[in-house]
Tab-separated table of C-alpha atoms and ligand atoms in Angstrom:
chain	number	residue	atom	x	y	z
B	1	MET	CA	101.959	34.163	-9.876
B	2	THR	CA	99.540	32.484	-7.494
B	3	LYS	CA	96.732	34.419	-5.852
B	4	LYS	CA	96.851	35.375	-2.182
B	5	ILE	CA	94.332	35.920	0.581
B	6	LEU	CA	94.658	37.951	3.744
B	7	LEU	CA	94.883	36.213	7.106
B	8	ASN	CA	93.179	37.723	10.163
B	9	ASN	CA	96.301	39.754	11.031
B	10	ASP	CA	96.625	41.189	7.497
B	11	VAL	CA	99.490	38.879	6.522
B	12	SER	CA	98.874	37.529	3.021
B	13	ILE	CA	99.181	33.841	2.168
B	14	PRO	CA	99.323	32.333	-1.337
B	15	VAL	CA	96.181	30.229	-1.820
B	16	ILE	CA	98.190	27.291	-3.109
B	17	GLY	CA	101.402	25.969	-1.625
B	18	LEU	CA	103.653	22.947	-1.822
B	19	GLY	CA	103.139	20.107	0.646
B	20	THR	CA	106.473	18.481	1.479
B	21	TYR	CA	105.563	15.417	3.537
B	22	LYS	CA	107.635	12.555	2.059
B	23	ILE	CA	108.413	14.668	-1.003
B	24	GLY	CA	111.880	13.092	-1.254
B	25	MET	CA	113.487	9.840	-0.109
B	26	ASN	CA	116.496	11.830	1.099
B	27	ASP	CA	117.671	15.422	1.587
B	28	ASP	CA	118.936	15.784	-1.997
B	29	GLU	CA	115.614	14.730	-3.496
B	30	THR	CA	113.726	17.011	-1.127
B	31	TYR	CA	116.013	19.914	-1.989
B	32	ARG	CA	115.540	19.323	-5.728
B	33	ALA	CA	111.749	19.018	-5.470
B	34	VAL	CA	111.434	22.282	-3.525
B	35	ARG	CA	113.806	24.092	-5.916
B	36	THR	CA	111.769	22.793	-8.876
B	37	ALA	CA	108.527	23.935	-7.272
B	38	LEU	CA	109.945	27.409	-6.620
B	39	ASP	CA	111.153	27.568	-10.243
B	40	LYS	CA	107.627	26.639	-11.381
B	41	GLY	CA	106.113	29.540	-9.435
B	42	TYR	CA	105.244	28.123	-5.982
B	43	ARG	CA	105.688	30.793	-3.319
B	44	HIS	CA	104.303	28.913	-0.320
B	45	ILE	CA	106.002	25.881	1.221
B	46	ASP	CA	104.538	23.687	3.980
B	47	THR	CA	106.845	21.648	6.190
B	48	ALA	CA	106.882	20.390	9.809
B	49	THR	CA	109.320	19.221	12.455
B	50	LEU	CA	107.793	15.768	12.042
B	51	TYR	CA	108.745	15.575	8.352
B	52	MET	CA	112.469	15.709	9.252
B	53	ASN	CA	113.096	17.783	6.133
B	54	GLU	CA	113.303	21.361	7.386
B	55	LYS	CA	117.031	21.452	6.548
B	56	PRO	CA	116.787	20.676	2.810
B	57	VAL	CA	113.547	22.663	2.531
B	58	GLY	CA	115.228	25.714	4.086
B	59	LYS	CA	118.333	25.267	1.946
B	60	ALA	CA	116.205	25.177	-1.218
B	61	ILE	CA	114.418	28.367	-0.146
B	62	ARG	CA	117.664	30.156	0.716
B	63	GLU	CA	119.416	29.140	-2.494
B	64	SER	CA	116.452	29.765	-4.811
B	65	GLY	CA	117.452	33.331	-5.624
B	66	ILE	CA	113.919	34.429	-4.719
B	67	LEU	CA	113.564	37.184	-2.125
B	68	ARG	CA	112.793	35.752	1.301
B	69	GLU	CA	109.780	38.040	1.675
B	70	ASP	CA	108.291	36.584	-1.499
B	71	ILE	CA	108.108	33.042	-0.094
B	72	PHE	CA	105.579	32.027	2.562
B	73	VAL	CA	107.017	29.351	4.857
B	74	THR	CA	104.965	27.239	7.258
B	75	THR	CA	106.303	24.790	9.807
B	76	LYS	CA	104.691	22.987	12.717
B	77	LEU	CA	105.151	22.164	16.374
B	78	TRP	CA	105.051	18.429	17.178
B	79	GLY	CA	103.044	16.996	20.109
B	80	THR	CA	105.983	15.612	22.069
B	81	ASP	CA	107.430	19.119	22.275
B	82	ILE	CA	104.152	20.232	23.839
B	83	LEU	CA	104.046	17.270	26.225
B	84	ASN	CA	107.668	17.879	27.273
B	85	ASN	CA	107.134	21.600	27.758
B	86	ARG	CA	109.758	22.689	25.217
B	87	ILE	CA	107.684	24.715	22.774
B	88	GLN	CA	110.027	27.717	22.568
B	89	MET	CA	113.010	25.389	22.095
B	90	ALA	CA	111.189	23.508	19.331
B	91	PHE	CA	110.443	26.762	17.533
B	92	GLU	CA	114.086	27.861	17.761
B	93	GLY	CA	115.094	24.405	16.461
B	94	SER	CA	112.845	24.796	13.410
B	95	LEU	CA	114.272	28.243	12.665
B	96	LYS	CA	117.769	26.823	12.936
B	97	ASN	CA	116.999	23.802	10.738
B	98	LEU	CA	115.419	26.021	8.099
B	99	GLY	CA	118.291	28.501	8.371
B	100	LEU	CA	115.819	31.380	8.364
B	101	ASP	CA	115.469	34.474	10.592
B	102	TYR	CA	111.704	34.173	10.736
B	103	ILE	CA	108.914	31.978	9.482
B	104	ASP	CA	105.566	33.064	8.116
B	105	LEU	CA	103.236	30.646	9.865
B	106	TYR	CA	103.850	28.403	12.876
B	107	LEU	CA	101.179	25.770	13.524
B	108	VAL	CA	100.341	23.466	16.410
B	109	HIS	CA	100.465	20.242	14.380
B	110	TRP	CA	97.864	18.278	16.395
B	111	PRO	CA	95.884	19.106	19.532
B	112	VAL	CA	97.332	17.515	22.679
B	113	LYS	CA	94.536	16.439	24.999
B	114	GLY	CA	94.303	18.684	28.052
B	115	MET	CA	97.027	21.018	26.724
B	116	VAL	CA	95.241	22.861	23.934
B	117	SER	CA	95.063	26.172	25.844
B	118	SER	CA	98.491	26.000	27.467
B	119	ALA	CA	100.151	25.177	24.134
B	120	TRP	CA	98.354	28.119	22.570
B	121	LYS	CA	99.605	30.465	25.316
B	122	ALA	CA	103.178	29.462	24.424
B	123	MET	CA	102.402	30.014	20.731
B	124	GLU	CA	101.147	33.507	21.571
B	125	ASP	CA	104.450	34.253	23.359
B	126	ILE	CA	106.354	33.142	20.256
B	127	TYR	CA	104.158	35.361	18.085
B	128	ILE	CA	104.722	38.368	20.354
B	129	ASP	CA	108.497	37.814	20.088
B	130	GLY	CA	108.090	38.536	16.367
B	131	LYS	CA	109.929	35.652	14.707
B	132	THR	CA	106.785	34.259	13.141
B	133	ARG	CA	104.421	36.460	11.171
B	134	ALA	CA	101.361	34.386	12.078
B	135	ILE	CA	100.384	31.486	14.328
B	136	GLY	CA	97.714	28.901	13.829
B	137	VAL	CA	96.649	25.329	14.429
B	138	SER	CA	96.201	22.108	12.532
B	139	ASN	CA	93.798	19.210	13.029
B	140	HIS	CA	91.726	21.152	15.549
B	141	LEU	CA	88.057	20.156	15.707
B	142	ILE	CA	85.402	22.630	16.823
B	143	HIS	CA	85.649	21.510	20.446
B	144	HIS	CA	89.437	22.071	20.410
B	145	LEU	CA	88.956	25.546	18.948
B	146	GLU	CA	86.316	26.386	21.554
B	147	GLU	CA	88.701	25.313	24.311
B	148	LEU	CA	91.540	27.349	22.781
B	149	LEU	CA	89.449	30.472	22.176
B	150	LYS	CA	88.285	30.644	25.812
B	151	ASP	CA	91.652	32.054	26.934
B	152	ALA	CA	93.174	33.201	23.656
B	153	THR	CA	94.367	36.740	23.088
B	154	VAL	CA	95.436	35.926	19.517
B	155	ILE	CA	92.926	34.186	17.226
B	156	PRO	CA	94.606	31.412	15.189
B	157	ALA	CA	95.245	32.637	11.648
B	158	VAL	CA	94.778	29.177	10.107
B	159	ASN	CA	93.381	25.722	10.853
B	160	GLN	CA	95.031	23.164	8.565
B	161	ILE	CA	92.838	20.044	8.369
B	162	GLU	CA	92.439	16.971	6.206
B	163	LEU	CA	90.078	18.159	3.493
B	164	HIS	CA	89.219	16.784	0.042
B	165	PRO	CA	85.995	15.925	-1.788
B	166	TYR	CA	85.653	12.676	0.187
B	167	LEU	CA	86.066	14.529	3.522
B	168	ILE	CA	84.614	17.997	3.248
B	169	GLN	CA	84.219	18.916	6.932
B	170	GLN	CA	81.845	21.766	6.096
B	171	GLU	CA	80.957	22.409	9.761
B	172	ILE	CA	84.568	23.097	10.692
B	173	ILE	CA	85.051	25.257	7.601
B	174	ASP	CA	82.002	27.326	8.513
B	175	TYR	CA	83.045	27.582	12.150
B	176	CYS	CA	86.568	28.701	11.218
B	177	LYS	CA	85.360	31.277	8.734
B	178	GLY	CA	82.941	32.630	11.345
B	179	LYS	CA	85.868	33.185	13.722
B	180	GLY	CA	88.220	34.658	11.107
B	181	ILE	CA	90.364	31.508	10.963
B	182	ALA	CA	91.421	30.577	7.420
B	183	PRO	CA	90.757	26.899	6.599
B	184	GLU	CA	93.627	25.108	4.856
B	185	ALA	CA	93.399	21.667	3.213
B	186	TRP	CA	95.956	18.953	3.819
B	187	SER	CA	95.923	15.897	1.558
B	188	PRO	CA	93.772	17.955	-0.832
B	189	LEU	CA	94.167	15.267	-3.513
B	190	GLY	CA	93.146	12.576	-1.065
B	191	SER	CA	96.820	11.513	-0.645
B	192	LYS	CA	98.010	8.369	-2.345
B	193	LYS	CA	95.821	6.241	-0.058
B	194	ASN	CA	92.660	7.385	-1.882
B	195	SER	CA	91.277	6.740	-5.370
B	196	LEU	CA	89.752	10.221	-5.381
B	197	LEU	CA	91.353	11.327	-8.638
B	198	GLN	CA	89.631	8.471	-10.517
B	199	ASP	CA	86.206	9.583	-9.296
B	200	GLU	CA	83.810	9.735	-12.280
B	201	THR	CA	82.328	13.107	-11.311
B	202	LEU	CA	85.767	14.700	-11.118
B	203	VAL	CA	86.932	13.041	-14.352
B	204	ASP	CA	83.790	14.294	-16.065
B	205	ILE	CA	84.121	17.904	-14.847
B	206	ALA	CA	87.828	17.866	-15.697
B	207	GLY	CA	87.054	16.735	-19.258
B	208	LYS	CA	84.647	19.638	-19.740
B	209	HIS	CA	87.322	22.168	-18.784
B	210	GLY	CA	90.251	20.453	-20.522
B	211	LYS	CA	91.867	20.109	-17.088
B	212	SER	CA	92.897	17.155	-14.894
B	213	PRO	CA	90.897	15.853	-11.902
B	214	ALA	CA	93.700	17.131	-9.627
B	215	GLN	CA	93.345	20.627	-11.070
B	216	VAL	CA	89.565	20.485	-10.593
B	217	VAL	CA	89.952	19.528	-6.912
B	218	LEU	CA	92.491	22.286	-6.261
B	219	ARG	CA	90.326	24.819	-8.074
B	220	TRP	CA	87.338	23.674	-5.978
B	221	ASN	CA	89.450	24.398	-2.870
B	222	ILE	CA	90.343	27.930	-3.803
B	223	GLN	CA	86.877	28.837	-5.095
B	224	LYS	CA	85.570	27.775	-1.658
B	225	GLY	CA	88.117	30.062	0.028
B	226	ILE	CA	90.289	27.185	1.230
B	227	VAL	CA	94.080	27.413	1.089
B	228	THR	CA	95.524	24.214	-0.374
B	229	ILE	CA	98.917	22.468	-0.245
B	230	PRO	CA	99.191	19.526	-2.697
B	231	LYS	CA	102.391	17.497	-2.694
B	232	SER	CA	104.100	16.038	-5.733
B	233	SER	CA	107.605	14.768	-6.328
B	234	HIS	CA	107.183	15.015	-10.116
B	235	GLU	CA	108.060	18.068	-12.153
B	236	GLU	CA	105.124	17.791	-14.553
B	237	ARG	CA	102.626	17.378	-11.715
B	238	LEU	CA	104.133	20.288	-9.794
B	239	ALA	CA	103.468	22.426	-12.868
B	240	GLU	CA	99.990	20.926	-13.371
B	241	ASN	CA	98.900	21.522	-9.780
B	242	ILE	CA	99.663	25.223	-9.865
B	243	ASP	CA	98.089	25.783	-13.278
B	244	ILE	CA	94.588	26.404	-11.916
B	245	PHE	CA	94.062	30.115	-12.435
B	246	ASP	CA	92.797	30.063	-16.028
B	247	PHE	CA	89.413	28.362	-15.535
B	248	ARG	CA	86.425	28.591	-13.227
B	249	LEU	CA	84.052	25.925	-11.893
B	250	SER	CA	80.354	26.762	-12.093
B	251	ASP	CA	78.204	26.847	-8.936
B	252	ASP	CA	76.606	23.629	-10.129
B	253	GLU	CA	80.007	21.917	-10.498
B	254	ILE	CA	80.979	23.058	-6.995
B	255	LYS	CA	77.735	21.522	-5.686
B	256	GLN	CA	78.381	18.254	-7.555
B	257	ILE	CA	81.829	18.023	-5.935
B	258	ASP	CA	80.407	18.885	-2.497
B	259	LYS	CA	78.052	15.909	-2.899
B	260	LEU	CA	81.015	13.488	-3.120
B	261	ASP	CA	81.555	13.797	0.641
B	262	ARG	CA	81.661	10.375	2.334
B	263	ASN	CA	83.424	11.333	5.553
B	264	ARG	CA	86.413	9.211	4.509
B	265	ARG	CA	89.620	10.061	6.321
B	266	THR	CA	93.058	9.017	5.131
B	267	GLY	CA	94.686	10.202	8.352
B	268	VAL	CA	94.063	9.869	12.068
B	269	HIS	CA	90.954	11.323	13.709
B	270	PRO	CA	92.198	14.302	15.775
B	271	ASP	CA	90.627	12.937	18.973
B	272	PHE	CA	92.706	9.761	18.704
B	273	ILE	CA	96.174	11.026	17.821
B	274	GLU	CA	98.986	9.550	19.908
B	275	PHE	CA	102.506	10.918	20.215
I	1	NAP	N1	98.793	18.981	9.191
I	1	NAP	C1	98.806	17.686	9.023
I	1	NAP	O1	98.549	16.900	9.948
I	1	NAP	C2	99.136	17.123	7.685
I	1	NAP	C3	98.931	15.768	7.426
I	1	NAP	C4	99.237	15.287	6.163
I	1	NAP	C5	99.731	16.141	5.198
I	1	NAP	N2	99.956	17.464	5.482
I	1	NAP	C6	100.512	18.402	4.466
I	1	NAP	O2	99.669	18.353	3.316
I	1	NAP	C7	100.477	18.061	2.181
I	1	NAP	C8	99.669	17.348	1.123
I	1	NAP	O3	99.143	16.144	1.606
I	1	NAP	P1	99.631	14.699	1.114
I	1	NAP	O4	101.032	14.782	0.691
I	1	NAP	O5	99.280	13.745	2.182
I	1	NAP	O6	98.663	14.344	-0.069
I	1	NAP	P2	98.098	15.017	-1.415
I	1	NAP	O7	98.817	16.273	-1.719
I	1	NAP	O8	96.632	15.002	-1.303
I	1	NAP	O9	98.441	13.895	-2.472
I	1	NAP	C9	99.756	13.574	-2.802
I	1	NAP	C10	99.676	12.340	-3.714
I	1	NAP	O10	99.027	12.709	-4.937
I	1	NAP	C11	99.920	12.480	-6.025
I	1	NAP	N3	99.738	13.610	-6.960
I	1	NAP	C12	100.142	14.879	-6.807
I	1	NAP	N4	99.771	15.628	-7.860
I	1	NAP	C13	99.103	14.801	-8.696
I	1	NAP	C14	98.480	14.978	-9.951
I	1	NAP	N5	98.455	16.169	-10.549
I	1	NAP	N6	97.894	13.900	-10.539
I	1	NAP	C15	97.894	12.692	-9.932
I	1	NAP	N7	98.475	12.460	-8.741
I	1	NAP	C16	99.070	13.511	-8.122
I	1	NAP	C17	101.312	12.461	-5.433
I	1	NAP	O11	102.141	11.625	-6.187
I	1	NAP	P3	103.610	12.067	-6.719
I	1	NAP	O12	104.312	12.734	-5.587
I	1	NAP	O13	104.195	10.772	-7.108
I	1	NAP	O14	103.348	12.995	-7.872
I	1	NAP	C18	101.037	11.841	-4.054
I	1	NAP	O15	100.959	10.430	-4.140
I	1	NAP	C19	101.623	17.241	2.792
I	1	NAP	O16	102.700	17.097	1.900
I	1	NAP	C20	101.910	18.035	4.018
I	1	NAP	O17	102.662	19.191	3.700
I	1	NAP	C21	99.650	17.963	6.718
């Protein structure tokens, strides 16, 4: 069983989940990967409207034989649905695609310039309706959060951002924690665009613990209080990535990993996203 932390509204979230972006080339592969992950012990699945895989992801969850309340499901609102003023409709569409009565966490996928506050108001309405247990944001920088918090009546439960040892974003982490917003890492392994997992420091620390560099990075996330959602399409890696609860990094090892920061993004800078 994976560990959980409490969000700011007392909903608990497993500290490690499964990222599903491009997890399968088609619906069958996606379905199989999510079923495998659930069999291996994952109880937190991250999807998004953008990934076009809510249907097989939802089917895998529904057919897993695991109680719905034991699986934490996140999906996300895409920018064009904000721009076209159809946020409620987009949420209903995600519920329908997933085939679920409720989701656990609904996120604004990226901030839409000039619409950060208005989008959040619509998210608050969805939350009040009760079909999502928590609402949050993704890819929000401090200035986006400041804009949002000016008028907010609900504090975002989560801010999901690109975060790995080459892009630590400590200022945002500190800001979020100060406001009761849980930081969550996307592309925690640096995605396949990065050579992060060959980094000598990580290889060295991994060797000392008899673990892999991926396990060291994921352990570093959770010891820093950061929820993490690695993706893998391979059974053995799915098992490896969740097997991180039987060792502990020392404070010195955490500091060594923190020093790897080089502000290297694999994704778009949130101020320059286009829809
Ligand atoms: N909110 C956002 O804007 C946003 C943006 C991007 C991603 N995300 C979310 O974050 C999730 C994770 O990010 P990501 O998929 O970009 O990247 P990631 O999880 O950092 O890395 C995935 C890559 O690492 C490989 N990998 C996985 N486990 C490994 C291991 N133990 N050893 C070596 N290689 C390993 C995978 O290959 P194989 O699959 O071949 O094993 C894949 O190429 C996404 O799936 C998505 O749910 C959110």
